[in-house]
Amino acid sequence: MKRVLIAGGGFGGFYAARRLERLAPEDVRITLINDVNFMLYTPLLPGAAAGSLEPRHVVVPLRERLERTELRLGWVIGGDPANSKLEVELIAGHTIQFDYHQLVVALGSVSRTFPIPGLAAHAIGFKTIAEAIALRNRLVRFLETAEEIDEPERRRPYLNFVFVGAGYAGLEGVAELQDFALDALAYYPRCREVGTRWILVDAAPRIMPQIQPQLARFTEDVLRRRGIEIMLETQLTEVTDESVTLTSGETIPCRTVCWTAGVKASPVAERLGLPLEQGRIACDERMRVRGHHNVWAIGDVAAIPDPARPGEPCPPTAQHAIRQGKLIAGNVAAALGDPRRDVRPFAYKTRGMFADLGRHNAVANVLGGRLKGFPAWALCRFYHLAWVPGIRRKIRLIADWTVDFWFRRDTAELGQLGHPPGLEEHMPPSAETGDGLASARALIDRPGG
Ligand SMILES: Cc1cc2nc3c(=O)[nH]c(=O)nc-3n(C[C@H](O)[C@H](O)[C@H](O)COP(=O)(O)OP(=O)(O)OC[C@H]3O[C@@H](n4cnc5c(N)ncnc54)[C@H](O)[C@@H]3O)c2cc1C
């Protein structure tokens, strides 16, 4: 039996598997390897971070949506393309060499960081559901902490938030979280006295290079009017657990730095024995990895020539990954010998983009036209509803958005979720040692807390 192996079950890998289920003959086995059993719908991540969407509603369980694909949970750790093998460490703990006739690599990207002192130790990314929820929990926990502090000046670092990177992740993240904080402040009178401060920093001279300058200016105005400070042509020089220093020389007391300044291809790409182009897997316009007849790559991990910008690779966006995933299914079917299919080049050009600014406001560049304010926000919601796979998920999103429209957001801090205490940790705190308190604090400080 021939096997098509898909490494990575995000936008690219999921859509490739779905389309292949229809196109590949019955005697072809489709295997998808992913490190988690869901696909994260990243454009909805800011909503999950701000508590307007239930975290489980912004992910798509792979087993629910895939019918004949065999899902294997594990981590791709290496490859031997000369012998058509991929090395995977399965979650059960053992390592397997998977054989394949055709391989599609769709392992996505990771946050790209720079050697800024203290950045890796103190900043948090905004690419995974764990990071989004940790960010929200940290915000609530810091409101609680600041509320306990008597001196207003000492409350400051807990109430200042710095986002780095003014692309859609940073922009939507800062807008949604500030919105949530303003809601939450109603319950924190001492924090209200000091107020929160929100700062968006970017090294570039403008925000959102992906949209037209006029829309970018409109977005900037909306955010500034809301009290978000935007510092352009500015970089970080140092991060500590209590402050951030900028190239302008300013030091901002701050305990939350969210890093969204760009992505780079998954580092696993370097271990697959495939040619690379600036860290991404080098592909031709048909998405075939250069020099390998049975290996393909798509999405953020792949450098596929961009039909819209000759000489440049496709930008790392979900729009591109989805279209590449769908197209590659046909190309793989053709490579498997389906006489009705050709191996076709990737020809998609971006038709538009949205940035949701929260509070019923958004900007959109659609089919060459510009839209802003409520119409853009409504269109943005419809667009995501159309793309999120599965009717049940769509209904859940509509329910979440409806509740969010009418009610204040929840301020419960559930950092302990997924980290239950050991039985011995249920013991009451001892008066002498304060052990109970220490274990409670340890729980809160765990990752994801
Ligand atoms: C907050 C945020 C908002 C965004 N908003 C938009 C937007 O509005 N519009 C847009 O077009 N794009 C948006 N993007 C970009 C978009 O998410 C990416 O371009 C898209 O996810 C790329 O798809 P992919 O299939 O290449 O990778 P992914 O969707 O990241 O999928 C990669 C998969 O591989 C898995 N994986 C990684 N390494 C391994 C391994 N070693 N072993 C096994 N599995 C592994 C991952 O868990 C993941 O499931 C946004 C990104 C972020 C972070």
Short mmCIF file of C-alpha atoms and ligand atoms in Angstrom, two decimals:
data_model
loop_
_atom_site.label_atom_id
_atom_site.label_comp_id
_atom_site.label_asym_id
_atom_site.label_seq_id
_atom_site.Cartn_x
_atom_site.Cartn_y
_atom_site.Cartn_z
CA MET A 1 0.00 0.00 0.00
CA LYS A 2 1.32 3.44 -0.90
CA ARG A 3 1.59 5.98 1.90
CA VAL A 4 1.28 9.76 1.80
CA LEU A 5 2.80 11.21 4.93
CA ILE A 6 1.85 14.72 6.03
CA ALA A 7 4.07 16.26 8.72
CA GLY A 8 2.19 19.01 10.58
CA GLY A 9 -1.58 19.36 11.06
CA GLY A 10 -2.01 23.14 11.01
CA PHE A 11 -3.62 25.15 8.21
CA GLY A 12 -1.51 23.67 5.40
CA GLY A 13 -1.39 20.04 6.60
CA PHE A 14 -5.05 19.88 7.63
CA TYR A 15 -6.37 21.19 4.29
CA ALA A 16 -3.95 18.95 2.39
CA ALA A 17 -5.25 15.88 4.28
CA ARG A 18 -8.90 16.87 3.83
CA ARG A 19 -8.58 17.30 0.06
CA LEU A 20 -6.44 14.17 -0.31
CA GLU A 21 -9.14 12.12 1.38
CA ARG A 22 -11.29 12.88 -1.66
CA LEU A 23 -8.60 12.67 -4.33
CA ALA A 24 -6.35 9.78 -3.33
CA PRO A 25 -7.39 6.25 -4.43
CA GLU A 26 -8.69 3.91 -1.69
CA ASP A 27 -5.47 1.93 -1.64
CA VAL A 28 -3.45 4.98 -0.60
CA ARG A 29 -2.90 5.37 3.12
CA ILE A 30 -2.87 8.98 4.37
CA THR A 31 -0.99 9.52 7.62
CA LEU A 32 -0.88 12.87 9.41
CA ILE A 33 1.69 13.51 12.11
CA ASN A 34 1.11 16.36 14.52
CA ASP A 35 2.25 17.16 18.04
CA VAL A 36 -1.29 17.93 19.26
CA ASN A 37 -4.68 16.51 18.24
CA PHE A 38 -6.08 19.81 16.98
CA MET A 39 -5.51 22.54 14.46
CA LEU A 40 -5.22 26.02 15.97
CA TYR A 41 -7.22 28.66 14.12
CA THR A 42 -4.70 31.45 14.88
CA PRO A 43 -6.70 34.48 13.68
CA LEU A 44 -9.05 33.82 16.63
CA LEU A 45 -6.21 33.59 19.16
CA PRO A 46 -6.53 37.25 20.30
CA GLY A 47 -10.21 36.55 21.10
CA ALA A 48 -9.22 33.55 23.23
CA ALA A 49 -6.53 35.62 24.98
CA ALA A 50 -9.05 38.34 25.79
CA GLY A 51 -11.66 35.88 27.05
CA SER A 52 -14.27 36.71 24.40
CA LEU A 53 -13.84 33.21 22.93
CA GLU A 54 -13.65 29.95 24.82
CA PRO A 55 -10.14 28.49 24.12
CA ARG A 56 -11.59 25.16 22.98
CA HIS A 57 -13.64 26.96 20.34
CA VAL A 58 -10.62 28.36 18.50
CA VAL A 59 -9.15 24.92 17.81
CA VAL A 60 -10.40 22.24 15.46
CA PRO A 61 -10.09 18.64 16.70
CA LEU A 62 -8.37 16.78 13.85
CA ARG A 63 -10.08 13.43 14.44
CA GLU A 64 -13.51 15.07 14.19
CA ARG A 65 -12.81 16.61 10.80
CA LEU A 66 -10.69 13.92 9.12
CA GLU A 67 -12.32 10.68 8.01
CA ARG A 68 -9.83 8.34 6.39
CA THR A 69 -6.63 10.01 7.55
CA GLU A 70 -4.68 8.14 10.19
CA LEU A 71 -3.59 10.64 12.88
CA ARG A 72 -0.38 9.84 14.75
CA LEU A 73 0.55 12.13 17.63
CA GLY A 74 4.24 12.83 18.02
CA TRP A 75 7.14 15.05 17.15
CA VAL A 76 8.95 14.95 13.85
CA ILE A 77 12.61 14.90 14.81
CA GLY A 78 14.53 14.05 11.65
CA GLY A 79 14.43 12.75 8.11
CA ASP A 80 16.28 10.73 5.52
CA PRO A 81 14.80 11.79 2.16
CA ALA A 82 17.25 9.64 0.15
CA ASN A 83 15.56 6.56 1.68
CA SER A 84 12.07 8.13 1.95
CA LYS A 85 11.98 7.99 5.75
CA LEU A 86 10.80 10.42 8.41
CA GLU A 87 11.78 10.02 12.03
CA VAL A 88 9.05 10.63 14.59
CA GLU A 89 9.02 10.40 18.36
CA LEU A 90 5.48 9.30 19.22
CA ILE A 91 3.75 10.55 22.36
CA ALA A 92 3.78 6.97 23.66
CA GLY A 93 7.53 7.44 24.05
CA HIS A 94 9.06 5.38 21.22
CA THR A 95 10.63 6.55 17.98
CA ILE A 96 9.47 5.32 14.56
CA GLN A 97 10.92 5.69 11.07
CA PHE A 98 7.89 6.22 8.82
CA ASP A 99 8.27 5.14 5.17
CA TYR A 100 6.48 7.14 2.54
CA HIS A 101 5.85 7.36 -1.18
CA GLN A 102 5.05 11.05 -0.96
CA LEU A 103 5.88 13.42 1.91
CA VAL A 104 4.27 16.81 2.55
CA VAL A 105 6.10 18.94 5.13
CA ALA A 106 3.81 21.50 6.80
CA LEU A 107 5.49 22.12 10.15
CA GLY A 108 4.77 25.85 10.34
CA SER A 109 6.89 28.41 12.13
CA VAL A 110 8.05 29.58 15.55
CA SER A 111 8.55 33.07 17.01
CA ARG A 112 11.69 34.73 15.68
CA THR A 113 13.67 36.31 18.51
CA PHE A 114 16.82 38.42 18.64
CA PRO A 115 19.71 38.32 21.10
CA ILE A 116 18.28 41.08 23.31
CA PRO A 117 19.43 40.69 26.92
CA GLY A 118 16.63 39.22 29.05
CA LEU A 119 14.19 38.74 26.14
CA ALA A 120 14.10 34.94 26.12
CA ALA A 121 13.86 34.76 29.92
CA HIS A 122 11.14 37.36 30.48
CA ALA A 123 9.04 37.83 27.33
CA ILE A 124 6.11 35.68 26.26
CA GLY A 125 5.22 34.77 22.64
CA PHE A 126 1.79 34.89 21.04
CA LYS A 127 1.66 31.92 18.70
CA THR A 128 0.14 29.07 20.66
CA ILE A 129 -3.04 28.59 22.66
CA ALA A 130 -0.89 28.05 25.78
CA GLU A 131 0.76 31.44 25.32
CA ALA A 132 -2.55 33.22 24.67
CA ILE A 133 -4.16 31.79 27.80
CA ALA A 134 -1.03 32.36 29.90
CA LEU A 135 -1.08 36.01 28.80
CA ARG A 136 -4.67 36.43 29.93
CA ASN A 137 -3.99 34.67 33.25
CA ARG A 138 -0.93 36.81 33.82
CA LEU A 139 -2.95 39.97 33.21
CA VAL A 140 -5.60 38.94 35.75
CA ARG A 141 -3.02 37.77 38.26
CA PHE A 142 -1.15 41.08 37.97
CA LEU A 143 -4.38 43.03 38.53
CA GLU A 144 -4.87 40.96 41.69
CA THR A 145 -1.26 41.57 42.78
CA ALA A 146 -1.36 45.31 42.09
CA GLU A 147 -4.62 45.55 44.03
CA GLU A 148 -2.74 44.23 47.09
CA ILE A 149 0.06 46.81 46.90
CA ASP A 150 -0.32 49.99 48.95
CA GLU A 151 2.11 52.31 47.17
CA PRO A 152 0.73 53.35 43.75
CA GLU A 153 4.26 53.58 42.26
CA ARG A 154 4.94 49.92 43.13
CA ARG A 155 1.75 48.91 41.34
CA ARG A 156 3.06 50.35 38.05
CA PRO A 157 5.13 47.43 36.68
CA TYR A 158 2.13 45.14 37.11
CA LEU A 159 -0.13 47.45 35.15
CA ASN A 160 2.10 48.29 32.16
CA PHE A 161 2.02 46.01 29.13
CA VAL A 162 4.45 46.14 26.21
CA PHE A 163 3.74 44.39 22.90
CA VAL A 164 6.56 44.13 20.40
CA GLY A 165 5.71 43.82 16.69
CA ALA A 166 2.97 45.77 14.91
CA GLY A 167 1.86 43.04 12.50
CA TYR A 168 -1.62 41.53 12.85
CA ALA A 169 -0.74 39.31 15.82
CA GLY A 170 0.69 42.20 17.89
CA LEU A 171 -1.94 44.67 16.85
CA GLU A 172 -4.96 42.45 17.43
CA GLY A 173 -3.39 41.10 20.61
CA VAL A 174 -2.80 44.51 22.18
CA ALA A 175 -6.23 45.80 21.07
CA GLU A 176 -8.16 42.81 22.46
CA LEU A 177 -6.23 42.56 25.72
CA GLN A 178 -6.51 46.28 26.44
CA ASP A 179 -10.24 45.98 25.83
CA PHE A 180 -10.42 43.09 28.29
CA ALA A 181 -8.34 45.00 30.89
CA LEU A 182 -10.68 47.99 30.69
CA ASP A 183 -13.63 45.67 31.38
CA ALA A 184 -11.80 43.97 34.22
CA LEU A 185 -10.70 47.24 35.89
CA ALA A 186 -14.31 47.74 36.99
CA TYR A 187 -13.58 45.15 39.72
CA TYR A 188 -10.19 46.56 40.82
CA PRO A 189 -10.59 50.02 42.44
CA ARG A 190 -6.93 50.41 43.47
CA CYS A 191 -5.70 49.47 39.98
CA ARG A 192 -8.14 51.97 38.50
CA GLU A 193 -6.44 54.76 40.49
CA VAL A 194 -3.18 54.11 38.64
CA GLY A 195 -4.71 52.89 35.35
CA THR A 196 -3.10 50.50 32.89
CA ARG A 197 -0.59 51.51 30.20
CA TRP A 198 -0.42 49.74 26.82
CA ILE A 199 2.53 50.20 24.49
CA LEU A 200 3.05 48.78 21.01
CA VAL A 201 6.67 48.91 19.82
CA ASP A 202 7.97 48.25 16.31
CA ALA A 203 11.32 48.76 14.60
CA ALA A 204 9.63 49.71 11.28
CA PRO A 205 8.50 53.26 10.44
CA ARG A 206 4.82 52.17 10.11
CA ILE A 207 2.42 49.56 11.46
CA MET A 208 0.96 46.71 9.37
CA PRO A 209 3.17 46.72 6.27
CA GLN A 210 0.64 44.26 4.71
CA ILE A 211 -2.11 46.89 4.34
CA GLN A 212 -2.38 50.15 2.42
CA PRO A 213 -0.81 53.18 4.17
CA GLN A 214 -4.18 54.95 4.58
CA LEU A 215 -5.71 51.96 6.38
CA ALA A 216 -2.59 51.65 8.52
CA ARG A 217 -2.94 55.32 9.50
CA PHE A 218 -6.63 54.79 10.34
CA THR A 219 -5.70 51.78 12.50
CA GLU A 220 -3.02 53.80 14.25
CA ASP A 221 -5.51 56.62 14.98
CA VAL A 222 -8.07 54.18 16.38
CA LEU A 223 -5.52 52.62 18.72
CA ARG A 224 -4.02 55.94 19.83
CA ARG A 225 -7.50 57.33 20.56
CA ARG A 226 -8.06 54.31 22.77
CA GLY A 227 -4.95 55.18 24.73
CA ILE A 228 -2.56 52.62 23.24
CA GLU A 229 0.88 54.21 22.77
CA ILE A 230 2.54 53.31 19.47
CA MET A 231 6.31 53.68 19.34
CA LEU A 232 7.69 53.21 15.82
CA GLU A 233 11.34 52.99 14.73
CA THR A 234 11.96 51.77 18.25
CA GLN A 235 13.50 48.54 19.50
CA LEU A 236 14.11 46.89 22.85
CA THR A 237 17.62 46.96 24.24
CA GLU A 238 16.98 45.07 27.47
CA VAL A 239 14.23 43.22 29.28
CA THR A 240 14.27 42.43 32.99
CA ASP A 241 11.53 40.94 35.16
CA GLU A 242 10.47 44.47 36.15
CA SER A 243 11.26 46.71 33.17
CA VAL A 244 11.89 47.19 29.47
CA THR A 245 14.49 49.55 28.04
CA LEU A 246 14.02 51.00 24.56
CA THR A 247 16.47 52.37 21.99
CA SER A 248 15.05 55.83 22.79
CA GLY A 249 16.70 55.41 26.20
CA GLU A 250 13.36 55.21 28.03
CA THR A 251 12.98 52.51 30.67
CA ILE A 252 9.40 51.42 31.27
CA PRO A 253 8.52 49.63 34.51
CA CYS A 254 6.75 46.56 33.20
CA ARG A 255 6.31 42.88 34.00
CA THR A 256 4.59 41.79 30.80
CA VAL A 257 6.36 41.84 27.45
CA CYS A 258 4.60 40.08 24.60
CA TRP A 259 6.85 39.29 21.64
CA THR A 260 5.15 39.11 18.24
CA ALA A 261 7.96 40.53 16.10
CA GLY A 262 8.03 38.01 13.28
CA VAL A 263 8.32 34.28 12.73
CA LYS A 264 10.90 31.88 11.33
CA ALA A 265 10.46 28.41 9.86
CA SER A 266 10.20 25.56 12.33
CA PRO A 267 13.78 24.69 13.39
CA VAL A 268 12.99 21.02 12.64
CA ALA A 269 13.32 21.96 8.94
CA GLU A 270 17.10 21.93 9.44
CA ARG A 271 17.01 18.27 10.51
CA LEU A 272 15.13 16.87 7.54
CA GLY A 273 18.05 16.70 5.09
CA LEU A 274 16.26 19.07 2.69
CA PRO A 275 17.62 22.20 0.97
CA LEU A 276 16.90 25.47 2.78
CA GLU A 277 16.43 29.05 1.65
CA GLN A 278 16.79 31.52 4.52
CA GLY A 279 15.74 28.79 6.94
CA ARG A 280 12.65 27.74 4.95
CA ILE A 281 12.52 24.59 2.81
CA ALA A 282 13.43 25.52 -0.77
CA CYS A 283 10.59 24.65 -3.17
CA ASP A 284 9.80 25.26 -6.81
CA GLU A 285 6.57 26.94 -7.91
CA ARG A 286 4.80 23.54 -7.83
CA MET A 287 5.69 23.28 -4.12
CA ARG A 288 8.03 20.37 -4.75
CA VAL A 289 11.19 20.50 -2.64
CA ARG A 290 14.12 21.28 -4.93
CA GLY A 291 16.01 18.13 -5.91
CA HIS A 292 13.47 15.71 -4.36
CA HIS A 293 10.84 14.14 -6.61
CA ASN A 294 8.58 12.85 -3.79
CA VAL A 295 8.89 15.57 -1.13
CA TRP A 296 6.70 18.69 -0.97
CA ALA A 297 6.54 21.58 1.50
CA ILE A 298 3.82 24.15 2.21
CA GLY A 299 2.90 26.95 4.61
CA ASP A 300 5.24 28.95 6.83
CA VAL A 301 8.00 26.32 6.72
CA ALA A 302 8.27 26.45 2.92
CA ALA A 303 9.90 29.00 0.60
CA ILE A 304 7.52 28.80 -2.38
CA PRO A 305 7.91 31.49 -5.05
CA ASP A 306 5.21 34.13 -4.54
CA PRO A 307 3.23 34.70 -7.77
CA ALA A 308 2.43 38.22 -6.53
CA ARG A 309 6.05 39.28 -5.86
CA PRO A 310 8.54 37.75 -8.31
CA GLY A 311 11.78 36.74 -6.62
CA GLU A 312 10.21 36.62 -3.15
CA PRO A 313 8.82 33.64 -1.22
CA CYS A 314 5.12 33.57 -0.26
CA PRO A 315 4.41 35.44 2.98
CA PRO A 316 3.78 33.30 6.07
CA THR A 317 -0.01 33.60 6.24
CA ALA A 318 -2.88 31.21 6.80
CA GLN A 319 -4.41 32.31 3.50
CA HIS A 320 -1.39 31.00 1.62
CA ALA A 321 -1.05 27.84 3.71
CA ILE A 322 -4.72 26.89 3.11
CA ARG A 323 -4.50 27.39 -0.67
CA GLN A 324 -1.19 25.54 -0.83
CA GLY A 325 -2.68 22.67 1.21
CA LYS A 326 -5.63 22.33 -1.15
CA LEU A 327 -3.49 22.54 -4.29
CA ILE A 328 -0.86 20.15 -3.06
CA ALA A 329 -3.47 17.41 -2.62
CA GLY A 330 -4.04 17.49 -6.39
CA ASN A 331 -0.30 17.58 -7.08
CA VAL A 332 0.32 14.60 -4.81
CA ALA A 333 -2.58 12.71 -6.44
CA ALA A 334 -0.99 13.43 -9.85
CA ALA A 335 2.40 12.25 -8.58
CA LEU A 336 0.74 9.04 -7.38
CA GLY A 337 -0.36 8.41 -10.96
CA ASP A 338 -3.88 9.88 -11.18
CA PRO A 339 -4.20 10.55 -14.95
CA ARG A 340 -6.96 13.17 -14.38
CA ARG A 341 -4.61 15.48 -12.47
CA ASP A 342 -1.57 17.60 -13.33
CA VAL A 343 1.12 18.88 -11.05
CA ARG A 344 0.08 22.55 -11.03
CA PRO A 345 2.00 25.66 -9.97
CA PHE A 346 0.86 27.77 -7.01
CA ALA A 347 -0.79 30.86 -8.49
CA TYR A 348 -2.76 32.38 -5.58
CA LYS A 349 -2.41 36.11 -4.92
CA THR A 350 -3.64 37.64 -1.67
CA ARG A 351 -7.17 38.96 -2.15
CA GLY A 352 -7.36 40.86 1.08
CA MET A 353 -6.76 40.92 4.78
CA PHE A 354 -8.43 41.92 8.03
CA ALA A 355 -7.26 43.28 11.36
CA ASP A 356 -9.83 43.03 14.15
CA LEU A 357 -9.35 45.92 16.56
CA GLY A 358 -11.97 44.76 19.08
CA ARG A 359 -14.91 46.93 20.22
CA HIS A 360 -16.72 46.36 16.93
CA ASN A 361 -13.98 47.96 14.95
CA ALA A 362 -11.71 46.51 12.26
CA VAL A 363 -9.88 47.38 9.08
CA ALA A 364 -10.03 45.37 5.88
CA ASN A 365 -8.37 45.37 2.49
CA VAL A 366 -10.68 43.30 0.31
CA LEU A 367 -10.42 42.76 -3.45
CA GLY A 368 -8.55 46.06 -3.84
CA GLY A 369 -11.15 47.99 -1.79
CA ARG A 370 -10.83 49.39 1.72
CA LEU A 371 -13.24 49.00 4.57
CA LYS A 372 -13.09 50.20 8.16
CA GLY A 373 -15.15 50.45 11.32
CA PHE A 374 -18.22 48.29 11.98
CA PRO A 375 -18.72 46.99 8.38
CA ALA A 376 -15.12 45.74 8.34
CA TRP A 377 -15.58 44.15 11.77
CA ALA A 378 -18.80 42.37 10.68
CA LEU A 379 -17.20 41.18 7.44
CA CYS A 380 -14.18 39.93 9.39
CA ARG A 381 -16.46 37.82 11.63
CA PHE A 382 -18.34 36.39 8.61
CA TYR A 383 -15.05 35.60 6.91
CA HIS A 384 -13.75 33.62 9.88
CA LEU A 385 -17.10 31.89 10.33
CA ALA A 386 -16.94 30.80 6.71
CA TRP A 387 -13.42 29.42 7.07
CA VAL A 388 -13.55 27.73 10.47
CA PRO A 389 -14.16 24.07 9.63
CA GLY A 390 -17.29 22.36 11.00
CA ILE A 391 -20.83 23.54 11.70
CA ARG A 392 -20.58 22.81 15.45
CA ARG A 393 -17.54 25.06 15.77
CA LYS A 394 -19.24 27.84 13.82
CA ILE A 395 -22.27 27.68 16.16
CA ARG A 396 -20.03 27.79 19.22
CA LEU A 397 -18.25 30.86 17.89
CA ILE A 398 -21.56 32.63 17.21
CA ALA A 399 -22.67 31.82 20.76
CA ASP A 400 -19.40 33.17 22.24
CA TRP A 401 -19.56 36.37 20.21
CA THR A 402 -23.21 36.91 21.14
CA VAL A 403 -22.51 36.53 24.87
CA ASP A 404 -19.50 38.82 24.53
CA PHE A 405 -21.68 41.45 22.84
CA TRP A 406 -24.04 41.72 25.83
CA PHE A 407 -21.98 40.88 28.90
CA ARG A 408 -18.71 41.83 30.59
CA ARG A 409 -15.92 39.29 30.27
CA ASP A 410 -15.06 36.85 32.99
CA THR A 411 -12.13 37.74 35.23
CA ALA A 412 -11.55 34.35 36.87
CA GLU A 413 -7.90 33.38 36.65
CA LEU A 414 -7.74 29.66 35.89
CA GLY A 415 -3.97 29.26 35.57
CA GLN A 416 -4.28 26.03 37.54
CA LEU A 417 -6.22 24.37 34.71
CA GLY A 418 -4.35 21.35 33.47
CA HIS A 419 -2.01 21.42 36.48
CA PRO A 420 -3.92 19.69 39.28
CA PRO A 421 -2.20 19.63 42.66
CA GLY A 422 -0.68 16.38 43.87
CA LEU A 423 -2.67 14.77 46.69
CA GLU A 424 -0.15 15.87 49.30
CA GLU A 425 -0.60 19.47 48.14
CA HIS A 426 -4.21 19.40 49.42
CA MET A 427 -2.86 19.54 52.97
CA PRO A 428 -3.79 22.75 54.85
CA PRO A 429 -0.91 25.25 55.19
CA SER A 430 1.16 24.78 58.29
CA ALA A 431 1.35 27.87 60.51
CA GLU A 432 5.12 27.46 61.04
CA THR A 433 6.27 26.73 57.54
CA GLY A 434 3.58 28.28 55.35
CA ASP A 435 4.03 25.21 53.11
CA GLY A 436 0.46 25.35 51.79
CA LEU A 437 0.99 28.87 50.52
CA ALA A 438 4.29 27.91 48.91
CA SER A 439 2.70 25.03 47.04
CA ALA A 440 -0.19 27.22 45.91
CA ARG A 441 2.30 29.77 44.57
CA ALA A 442 4.29 27.02 42.84
CA LEU A 443 1.11 25.94 41.09
CA ILE A 444 0.36 29.44 39.87
CA ASP A 445 3.92 29.90 38.60
CA ARG A 446 3.89 26.75 36.49
CA PRO A 447 3.94 27.22 32.70
CA GLY A 448 0.47 27.92 31.41
CA GLY A 449 -0.38 29.41 34.80
C1 LIG B 1 -1.91 35.46 16.62
C2 LIG B 1 -1.83 35.15 15.15
C3 LIG B 1 -2.78 35.66 14.29
C4 LIG B 1 -2.73 35.37 12.92
N1 LIG B 1 -3.69 35.89 12.11
C5 LIG B 1 -3.66 35.60 10.80
C6 LIG B 1 -4.67 36.11 9.95
O1 LIG B 1 -5.57 36.84 10.38
N2 LIG B 1 -4.61 35.78 8.61
C7 LIG B 1 -3.62 34.98 8.11
O2 LIG B 1 -3.63 34.70 6.89
N3 LIG B 1 -2.64 34.48 8.90
C8 LIG B 1 -2.64 34.77 10.23
N4 LIG B 1 -1.65 34.27 11.04
C9 LIG B 1 -0.56 33.45 10.44
C10 LIG B 1 -1.00 31.98 10.33
O3 LIG B 1 -1.35 31.47 11.58
C11 LIG B 1 0.14 31.11 9.77
O4 LIG B 1 0.63 31.67 8.60
C12 LIG B 1 -0.39 29.69 9.49
O5 LIG B 1 -0.74 29.07 10.70
C13 LIG B 1 0.65 28.85 8.75
O6 LIG B 1 0.12 27.57 8.52
P1 LIG B 1 1.09 26.29 8.54
O7 LIG B 1 0.25 25.11 8.17
O8 LIG B 1 2.31 26.56 7.78
O9 LIG B 1 1.54 26.19 10.06
P2 LIG B 1 0.68 25.94 11.36
O10 LIG B 1 -0.73 26.30 11.15
O11 LIG B 1 1.43 26.60 12.47
O12 LIG B 1 0.76 24.35 11.54
C14 LIG B 1 1.94 23.68 11.85
C15 LIG B 1 1.55 22.43 12.62
O13 LIG B 1 2.69 21.61 12.80
C16 LIG B 1 2.77 21.20 14.16
N5 LIG B 1 4.19 20.96 14.45
C17 LIG B 1 5.19 21.86 14.51
N6 LIG B 1 6.36 21.25 14.75
C18 LIG B 1 6.09 19.92 14.82
C19 LIG B 1 6.88 18.75 15.03
N7 LIG B 1 8.22 18.81 15.18
N8 LIG B 1 6.28 17.55 15.04
C20 LIG B 1 4.93 17.44 14.87
N9 LIG B 1 4.13 18.51 14.67
C21 LIG B 1 4.70 19.74 14.65
C22 LIG B 1 2.16 22.36 14.93
O14 LIG B 1 1.69 21.99 16.20
C23 LIG B 1 1.02 22.76 14.00
O15 LIG B 1 -0.12 21.97 14.26
C24 LIG B 1 -1.68 34.55 12.41
C25 LIG B 1 -0.72 34.03 13.28
C26 LIG B 1 -0.78 34.33 14.63
C27 LIG B 1 0.26 33.75 15.56
#
